[in-house]
CSV table of N, CA and C in Angstrom, one decimal:
chain,number,residue,atom,x,y,z
A,1,VAL,N,-14.8,-21.5,-66.0
A,1,VAL,CA,-15.1,-20.1,-66.1
A,1,VAL,C,-13.9,-19.2,-66.2
A,2,VAL,N,-12.9,-19.5,-65.4
A,2,VAL,CA,-11.6,-18.7,-65.5
A,2,VAL,C,-11.0,-18.8,-66.9
A,3,GLN,N,-10.9,-20.0,-67.4
A,3,GLN,CA,-10.3,-20.2,-68.7
A,3,GLN,C,-11.1,-19.4,-69.8
A,4,ARG,N,-12.4,-19.3,-69.7
A,4,ARG,CA,-13.2,-18.6,-70.7
A,4,ARG,C,-12.8,-17.1,-70.6
A,5,SER,N,-12.8,-16.6,-69.4
A,5,SER,CA,-12.4,-15.2,-69.2
A,5,SER,C,-11.0,-14.9,-69.7
A,6,PHE,N,-10.1,-15.8,-69.5
A,6,PHE,CA,-8.7,-15.6,-70.0
A,6,PHE,C,-8.7,-15.5,-71.5
A,7,GLU,N,-9.5,-16.4,-72.1
A,7,GLU,CA,-9.6,-16.4,-73.6
A,7,GLU,C,-10.1,-15.1,-74.1
A,8,LYS,N,-11.1,-14.6,-73.4
A,8,LYS,CA,-11.7,-13.3,-73.8
A,8,LYS,C,-10.6,-12.2,-73.7
A,9,LEU,N,-9.9,-12.2,-72.6
A,9,LEU,CA,-8.8,-11.2,-72.3
A,9,LEU,C,-7.8,-11.3,-73.5
A,10,LYS,N,-7.4,-12.5,-73.8
A,10,LYS,CA,-6.4,-12.6,-74.9
A,10,LYS,C,-6.9,-12.0,-76.2
A,11,LYS,N,-8.2,-12.3,-76.5
A,11,LYS,CA,-8.7,-11.8,-77.7
A,11,LYS,C,-8.7,-10.2,-77.7
A,12,HIS,N,-9.1,-9.7,-76.5
A,12,HIS,CA,-9.2,-8.2,-76.4
A,12,HIS,C,-7.8,-7.6,-76.5
A,13,ARG,N,-6.8,-8.3,-75.9
A,13,ARG,CA,-5.4,-7.8,-76.0
A,13,ARG,C,-4.9,-7.8,-77.4
A,14,LYS,N,-5.3,-8.9,-78.2
A,14,LYS,CA,-4.9,-8.9,-79.6
A,14,LYS,C,-5.4,-7.7,-80.4
A,15,THR,N,-6.7,-7.4,-80.1
A,15,THR,CA,-7.3,-6.3,-80.8
A,15,THR,C,-6.5,-4.9,-80.5
A,16,GLY,N,-6.0,-4.8,-79.3
A,16,GLY,CA,-5.3,-3.6,-78.9
A,16,GLY,C,-6.2,-2.7,-78.1
A,17,ALA,N,-7.5,-2.7,-78.5
A,17,ALA,CA,-8.5,-1.8,-77.7
A,17,ALA,C,-8.5,-2.3,-76.3
A,18,GLY,N,-8.4,-3.6,-76.1
A,18,GLY,CA,-8.4,-4.1,-74.7
A,18,GLY,C,-7.3,-3.5,-73.9
A,19,LEU,N,-6.1,-3.4,-74.5
A,19,LEU,CA,-4.9,-2.8,-73.8
A,19,LEU,C,-5.2,-1.3,-73.4
A,20,ASN,N,-5.8,-0.6,-74.3
A,20,ASN,CA,-6.2,0.8,-74.0
A,20,ASN,C,-7.1,0.9,-72.9
A,21,ILE,N,-8.1,0.0,-72.8
A,21,ILE,CA,-9.1,0.0,-71.7
A,21,ILE,C,-8.4,-0.4,-70.4
A,22,TRP,N,-7.5,-1.4,-70.5
A,22,TRP,CA,-6.8,-1.8,-69.3
A,22,TRP,C,-5.9,-0.6,-68.8
A,23,THR,N,-5.2,0.0,-69.7
A,23,THR,CA,-4.3,1.1,-69.2
A,23,THR,C,-5.1,2.2,-68.6
A,24,CYS,N,-6.3,2.5,-69.2
A,24,CYS,CA,-7.2,3.6,-68.7
A,24,CYS,C,-7.7,3.2,-67.3
A,25,LEU,N,-8.0,1.9,-67.1
A,25,LEU,CA,-8.6,1.5,-65.8
A,25,LEU,C,-7.5,1.5,-64.8
A,26,VAL,N,-6.3,1.1,-65.2
A,26,VAL,CA,-5.2,1.0,-64.2
A,26,VAL,C,-4.6,2.4,-63.9
A,27,LYS,N,-4.3,3.1,-65.0
A,27,LYS,CA,-3.6,4.5,-64.8
A,27,LYS,C,-4.6,5.5,-64.3
A,28,GLY,N,-5.9,5.4,-64.8
A,28,GLY,CA,-6.9,6.4,-64.4
A,28,GLY,C,-7.0,6.5,-62.9
A,29,PRO,N,-7.5,5.5,-62.2
A,29,PRO,CA,-7.7,5.6,-60.7
A,29,PRO,C,-6.4,5.9,-60.0
A,30,ARG,N,-5.3,5.4,-60.5
A,30,ARG,CA,-4.0,5.6,-59.9
A,30,ARG,C,-3.6,7.1,-60.0
A,31,LYS,N,-3.8,7.7,-61.1
A,31,LYS,CA,-3.5,9.1,-61.3
A,31,LYS,C,-4.3,10.0,-60.4
A,32,SER,N,-5.6,9.7,-60.3
A,32,SER,CA,-6.5,10.5,-59.5
A,32,SER,C,-6.1,10.5,-58.1
A,33,LYS,N,-5.5,9.4,-57.6
A,33,LYS,CA,-5.1,9.3,-56.2
A,33,LYS,C,-3.7,9.9,-56.1
């Protein structure tokens, strides 16, 4: 299961949109606090 999720993350990172989502998820909550 972990390997599958990692593969999905890699694919999302390659697209670039995944990175945008990650930055939003990480920076979003951190900025609000």
